[in-house]
Coordinates of C-alpha atoms in Angstrom, one line a residue:
X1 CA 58.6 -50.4 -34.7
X2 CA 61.5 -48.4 -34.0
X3 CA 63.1 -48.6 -30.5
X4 CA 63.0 -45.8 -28.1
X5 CA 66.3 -45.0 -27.0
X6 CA 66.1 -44.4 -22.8
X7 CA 68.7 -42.1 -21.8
X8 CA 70.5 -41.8 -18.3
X9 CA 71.1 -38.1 -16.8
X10 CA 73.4 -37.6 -13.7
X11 CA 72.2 -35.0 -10.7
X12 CA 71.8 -31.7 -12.2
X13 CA 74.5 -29.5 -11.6
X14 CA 75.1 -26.8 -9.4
X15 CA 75.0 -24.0 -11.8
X16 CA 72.2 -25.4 -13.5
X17 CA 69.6 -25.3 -10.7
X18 CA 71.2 -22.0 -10.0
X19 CA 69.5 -20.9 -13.1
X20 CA 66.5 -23.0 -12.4
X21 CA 66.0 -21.5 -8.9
X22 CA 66.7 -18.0 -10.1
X23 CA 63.7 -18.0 -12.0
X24 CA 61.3 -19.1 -10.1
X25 CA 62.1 -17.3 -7.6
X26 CA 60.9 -13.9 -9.7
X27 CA 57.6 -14.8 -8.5
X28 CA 57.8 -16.3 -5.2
X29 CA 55.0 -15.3 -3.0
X30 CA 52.6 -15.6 -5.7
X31 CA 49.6 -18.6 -5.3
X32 CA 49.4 -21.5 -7.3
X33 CA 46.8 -21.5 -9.8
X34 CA 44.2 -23.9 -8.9
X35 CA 41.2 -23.0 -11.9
X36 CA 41.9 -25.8 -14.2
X37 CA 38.3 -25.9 -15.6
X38 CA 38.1 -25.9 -19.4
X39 CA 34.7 -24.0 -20.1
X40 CA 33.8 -23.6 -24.2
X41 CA 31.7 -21.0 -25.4
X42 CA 31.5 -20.9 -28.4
X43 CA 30.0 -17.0 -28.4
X44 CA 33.1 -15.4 -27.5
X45 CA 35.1 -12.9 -29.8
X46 CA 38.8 -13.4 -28.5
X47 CA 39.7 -17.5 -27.8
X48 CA 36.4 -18.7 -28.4
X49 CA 36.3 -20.4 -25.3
X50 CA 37.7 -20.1 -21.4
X51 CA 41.3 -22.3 -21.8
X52 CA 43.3 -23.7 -18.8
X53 CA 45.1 -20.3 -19.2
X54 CA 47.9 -18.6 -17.0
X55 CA 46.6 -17.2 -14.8
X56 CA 48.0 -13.3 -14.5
X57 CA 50.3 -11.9 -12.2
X58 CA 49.7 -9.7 -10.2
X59 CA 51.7 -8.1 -7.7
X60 CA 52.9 -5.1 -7.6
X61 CA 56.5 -4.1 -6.6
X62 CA 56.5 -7.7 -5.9
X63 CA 57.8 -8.5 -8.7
X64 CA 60.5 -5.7 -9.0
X65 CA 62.3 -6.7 -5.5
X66 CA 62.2 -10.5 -6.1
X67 CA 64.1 -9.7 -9.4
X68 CA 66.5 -7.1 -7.5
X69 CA 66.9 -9.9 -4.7
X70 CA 67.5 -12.7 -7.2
X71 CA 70.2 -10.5 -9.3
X72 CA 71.8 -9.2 -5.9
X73 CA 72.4 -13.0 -5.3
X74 CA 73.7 -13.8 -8.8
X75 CA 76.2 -10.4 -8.4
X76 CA 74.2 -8.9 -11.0
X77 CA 73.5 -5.1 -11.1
X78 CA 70.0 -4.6 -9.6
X79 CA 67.4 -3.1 -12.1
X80 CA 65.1 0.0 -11.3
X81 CA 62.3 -1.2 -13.5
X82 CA 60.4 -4.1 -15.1
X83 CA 60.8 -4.0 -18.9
X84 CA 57.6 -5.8 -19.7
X85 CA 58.7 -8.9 -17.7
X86 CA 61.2 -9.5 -20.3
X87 CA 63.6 -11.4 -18.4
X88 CA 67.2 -13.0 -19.6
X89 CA 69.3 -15.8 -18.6
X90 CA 72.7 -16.2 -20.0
X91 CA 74.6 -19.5 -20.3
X92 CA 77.4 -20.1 -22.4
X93 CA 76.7 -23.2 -25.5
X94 CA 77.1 -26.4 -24.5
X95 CA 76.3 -26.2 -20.7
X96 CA 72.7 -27.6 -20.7
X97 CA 70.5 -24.3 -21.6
X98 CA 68.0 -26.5 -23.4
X99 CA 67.8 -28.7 -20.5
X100 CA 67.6 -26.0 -18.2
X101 CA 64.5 -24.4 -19.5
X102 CA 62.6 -27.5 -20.0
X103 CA 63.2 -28.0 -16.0
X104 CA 62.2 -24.8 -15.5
X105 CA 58.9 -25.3 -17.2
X106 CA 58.4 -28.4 -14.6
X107 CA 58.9 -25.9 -11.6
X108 CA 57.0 -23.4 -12.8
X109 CA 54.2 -25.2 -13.0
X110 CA 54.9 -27.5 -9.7
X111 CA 55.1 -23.8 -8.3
X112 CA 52.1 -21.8 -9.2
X113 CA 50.5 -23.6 -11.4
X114 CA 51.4 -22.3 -15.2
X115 CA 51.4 -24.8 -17.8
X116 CA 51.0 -23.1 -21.2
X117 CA 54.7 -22.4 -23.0
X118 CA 56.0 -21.6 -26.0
X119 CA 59.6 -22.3 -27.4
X120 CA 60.7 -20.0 -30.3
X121 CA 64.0 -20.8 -32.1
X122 CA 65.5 -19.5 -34.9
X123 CA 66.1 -22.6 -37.5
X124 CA 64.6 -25.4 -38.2
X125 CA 67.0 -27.2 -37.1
X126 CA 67.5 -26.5 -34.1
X127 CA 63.7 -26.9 -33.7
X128 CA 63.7 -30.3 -34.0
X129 CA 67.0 -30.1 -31.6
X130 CA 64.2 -28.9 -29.2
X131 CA 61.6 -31.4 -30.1
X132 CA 64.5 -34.6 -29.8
X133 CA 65.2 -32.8 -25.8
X134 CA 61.8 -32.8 -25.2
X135 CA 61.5 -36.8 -26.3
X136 CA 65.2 -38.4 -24.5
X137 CA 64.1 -36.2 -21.4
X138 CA 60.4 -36.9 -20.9
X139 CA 60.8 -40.4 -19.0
X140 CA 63.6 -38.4 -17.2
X141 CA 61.0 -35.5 -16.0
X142 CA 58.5 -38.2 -15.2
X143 CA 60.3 -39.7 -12.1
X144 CA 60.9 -36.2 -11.4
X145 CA 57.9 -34.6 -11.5
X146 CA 55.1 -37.4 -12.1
X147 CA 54.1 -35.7 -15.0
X148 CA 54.3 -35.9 -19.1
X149 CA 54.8 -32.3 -21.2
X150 CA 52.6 -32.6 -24.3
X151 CA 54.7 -30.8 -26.9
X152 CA 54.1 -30.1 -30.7
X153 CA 55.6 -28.2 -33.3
X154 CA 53.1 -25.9 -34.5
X155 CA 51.9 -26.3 -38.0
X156 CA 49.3 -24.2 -39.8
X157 CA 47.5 -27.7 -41.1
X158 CA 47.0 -29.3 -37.9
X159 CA 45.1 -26.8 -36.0
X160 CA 43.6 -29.3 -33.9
X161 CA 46.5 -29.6 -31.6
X162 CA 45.8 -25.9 -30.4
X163 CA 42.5 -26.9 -29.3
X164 CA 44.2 -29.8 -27.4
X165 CA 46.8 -27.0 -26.1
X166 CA 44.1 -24.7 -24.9
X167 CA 42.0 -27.5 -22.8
X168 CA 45.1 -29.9 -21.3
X169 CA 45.8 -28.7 -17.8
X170 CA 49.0 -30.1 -17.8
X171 CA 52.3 -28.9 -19.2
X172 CA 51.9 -27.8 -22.6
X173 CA 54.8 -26.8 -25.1
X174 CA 54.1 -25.1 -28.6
X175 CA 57.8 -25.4 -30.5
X176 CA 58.1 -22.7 -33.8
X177 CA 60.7 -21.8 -35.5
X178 CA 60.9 -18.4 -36.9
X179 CA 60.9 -19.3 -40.7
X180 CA 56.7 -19.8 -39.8
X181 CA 57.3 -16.6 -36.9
X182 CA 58.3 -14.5 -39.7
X183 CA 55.8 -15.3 -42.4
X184 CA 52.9 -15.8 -39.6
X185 CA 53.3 -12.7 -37.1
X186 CA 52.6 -9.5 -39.5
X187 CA 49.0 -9.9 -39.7
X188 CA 48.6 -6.8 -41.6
X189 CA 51.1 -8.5 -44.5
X190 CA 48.7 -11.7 -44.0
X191 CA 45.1 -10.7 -45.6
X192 CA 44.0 -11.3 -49.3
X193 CA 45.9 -9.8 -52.0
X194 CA 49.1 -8.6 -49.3
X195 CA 52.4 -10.3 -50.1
X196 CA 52.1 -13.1 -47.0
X197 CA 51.6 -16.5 -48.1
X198 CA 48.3 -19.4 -47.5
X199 CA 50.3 -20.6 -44.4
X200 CA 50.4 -17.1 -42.9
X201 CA 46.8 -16.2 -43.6
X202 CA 45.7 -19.2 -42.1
X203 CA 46.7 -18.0 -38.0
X204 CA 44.9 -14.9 -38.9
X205 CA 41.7 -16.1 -40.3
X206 CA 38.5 -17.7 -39.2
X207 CA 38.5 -21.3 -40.4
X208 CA 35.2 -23.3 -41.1
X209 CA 37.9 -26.8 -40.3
X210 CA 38.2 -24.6 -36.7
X211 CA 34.7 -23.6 -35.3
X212 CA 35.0 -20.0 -36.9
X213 CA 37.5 -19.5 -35.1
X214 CA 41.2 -17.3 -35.6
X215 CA 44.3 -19.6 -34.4
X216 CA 45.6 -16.3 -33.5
X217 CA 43.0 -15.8 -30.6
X218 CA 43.0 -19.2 -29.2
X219 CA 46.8 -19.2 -28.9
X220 CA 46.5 -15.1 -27.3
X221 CA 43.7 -16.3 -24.6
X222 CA 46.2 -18.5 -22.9
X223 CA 48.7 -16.4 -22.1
X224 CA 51.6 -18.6 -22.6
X225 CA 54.8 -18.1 -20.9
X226 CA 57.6 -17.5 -24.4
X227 CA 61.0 -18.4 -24.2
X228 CA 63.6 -17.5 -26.9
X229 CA 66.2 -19.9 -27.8
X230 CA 68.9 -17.7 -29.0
X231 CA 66.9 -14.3 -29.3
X232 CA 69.7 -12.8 -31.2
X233 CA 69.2 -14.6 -33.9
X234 CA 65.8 -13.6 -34.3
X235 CA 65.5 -9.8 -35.3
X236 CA 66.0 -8.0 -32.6
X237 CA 63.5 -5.7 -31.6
X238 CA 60.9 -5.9 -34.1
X239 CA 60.7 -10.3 -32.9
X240 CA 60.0 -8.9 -29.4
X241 CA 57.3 -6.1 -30.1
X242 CA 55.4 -8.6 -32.8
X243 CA 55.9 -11.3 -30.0
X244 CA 54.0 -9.2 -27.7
X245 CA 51.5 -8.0 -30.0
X246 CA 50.6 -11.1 -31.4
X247 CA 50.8 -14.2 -28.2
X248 CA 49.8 -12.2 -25.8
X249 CA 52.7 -13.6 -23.1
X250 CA 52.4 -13.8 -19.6
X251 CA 56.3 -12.9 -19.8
X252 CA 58.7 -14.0 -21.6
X253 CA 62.6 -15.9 -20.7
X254 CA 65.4 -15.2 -23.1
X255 CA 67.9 -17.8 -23.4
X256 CA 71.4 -17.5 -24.7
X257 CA 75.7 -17.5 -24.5
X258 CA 75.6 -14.1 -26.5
X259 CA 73.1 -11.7 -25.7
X260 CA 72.8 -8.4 -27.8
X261 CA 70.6 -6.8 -25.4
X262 CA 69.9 -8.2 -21.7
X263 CA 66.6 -7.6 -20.6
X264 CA 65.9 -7.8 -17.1
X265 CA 69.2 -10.1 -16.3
X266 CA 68.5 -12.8 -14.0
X267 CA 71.3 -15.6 -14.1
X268 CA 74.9 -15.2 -16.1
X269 CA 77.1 -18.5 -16.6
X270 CA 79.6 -16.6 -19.1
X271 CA 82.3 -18.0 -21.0
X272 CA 85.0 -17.6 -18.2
X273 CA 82.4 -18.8 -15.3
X274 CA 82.3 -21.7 -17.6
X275 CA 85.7 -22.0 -18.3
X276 CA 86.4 -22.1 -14.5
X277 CA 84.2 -25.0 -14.0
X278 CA 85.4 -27.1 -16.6
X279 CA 82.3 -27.1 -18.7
X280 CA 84.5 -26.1 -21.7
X281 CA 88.2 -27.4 -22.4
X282 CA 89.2 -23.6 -24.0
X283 CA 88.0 -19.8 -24.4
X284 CA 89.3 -17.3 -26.7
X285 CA 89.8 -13.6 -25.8
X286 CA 88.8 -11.0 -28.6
X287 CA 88.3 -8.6 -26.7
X288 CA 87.3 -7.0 -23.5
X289 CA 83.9 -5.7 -22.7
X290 CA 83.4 -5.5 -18.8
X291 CA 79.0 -6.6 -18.1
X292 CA 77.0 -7.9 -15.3
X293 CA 79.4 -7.0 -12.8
X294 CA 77.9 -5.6 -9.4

């Protein structure tokens, strides 16, 4: 049996619970969600059932001034709207983003309650990047926290683990990678006799193996919370809107050092930010674009 490595991680840094903090702030005044009653019914249309979902926000121009507050703080330039609580946190590579957003899963749901995510990254590689943070850090985030996230890499043949999704009322992490995104999310591409493949019809069909039941609408009726690992990389608009369309997300966090759009900024660590706190031993200047400068 192969031995689990245990690794040691020093107090979180400043910046980083900056971002933490930033977050889950968006939503501060909201109540924790408390309904963690798993109810099947197997005579519904859309889930097939009543999952440990997230439990919706609602409130109002709430929402708006926490964000305007929160970017105020960070010297951002305060937004006028919401744009579909698509919100963006920038941190240059190599200063713990990864880290950062798995912690933030652990206060969002120590804060009000939400516990379905799901990561979406844009190689397989750095998918299973994902999945090896999630394994040196769990042990790390159990003296934290008290509590385990249950993550899996979703995979079309082992459909089961979205029924265990839906009913855990614990922290629950999906991890995809858009080579299945791509091939799974066009569901009008993903019928008989259209160009998608088996794997891609599967999410969109009823399947004896799953109670009758569409993947698709099981994942939807939780509303998971989505966060991007390097959205750029991951077609642009067209990811979003098919994102949207397709999970259903309570909102969704994008994660990056190079954003090519910002939506909804919330924290920045940029290049020279990093620079100035050591994080990285050198920059190089291309050129200047001036940004998130109050």
């Amino acid at each position: 049996m192969a031995k689990r490595i245990a690794f040691q991680f020093d107090d979180e840094l400043d910046y980083q619970l900056k971002a933490i903090h930033s977050t889950v702030d968006l939503f501060k005044g909201l109540p924790r969600q408390t309904d963690w009653i798993y109810r099947p019914n197997r005579s519904k249309k859309v889930g097939e059932g009543d999952p440990v979902r997230n439990q919706s926000i609602v409130a109002g121009s709430r929402l708006l001034q926490n964000l305007r507050q929160v970017q105020l703080e960070n010297k951002l330039f305060a937004d006028n709207v919401l744009e579909n609580n698509n919100l963006t946190v920038e941190m240059e590579t190599g200063t713990g983003k990864t880290y950062v957003y798995i912690k933030t899963m652990f206060e969002l749901y120590q804060t009000y309650g939400w516990s379905k995510f799901i990561v979406v990254v844009p190689s397989i590689a750095i998918r299973e990047g994902v999945k090896k943070s999630f394994e040196t850090t769990q042990d790390h985030f159990m003296e934290l926290y008290s509590i385990k996230a249950r993550f899996f890499v979703y995979n079309s043949s082992n459909l089961h683990q979205l029924d265990e999704y839906s009913q855990n009322a614990g922290i629950n992490v999906m991890i995809i990678n858009t080579q299945a995104f791509n091939t799974t999310m066009n569901e009008e591409k993903n019928v008989e006799g259209r160009s998608g493949n088996e794997a891609a019809r599967i999410i969109y069909t009823k399947r004896d193996e799953f109670g009758s039941r569409r993947p698709i609408d099981v994942i939807k009726a939780n509303r998971p919370i989505i966060i991007l690992d390097e959205p750029q990389k991951m077609g642009g608009a067209a990811t979003q809107n098919a994102l949207k369309k397709n999970f259903n997300p309570l909102f969704s966090l994008n994660f990056s050092a190079t954003h090519k759009t910002s939506h909804n900024l919330v924290y920045v660590l940029d290049a020279l930010d990093a620079f100035k706190k050591k994080l990285v031993k050198k920059i190089e200047v291309k050129g200047f674009d001036i940004k998130n400068l109050s």
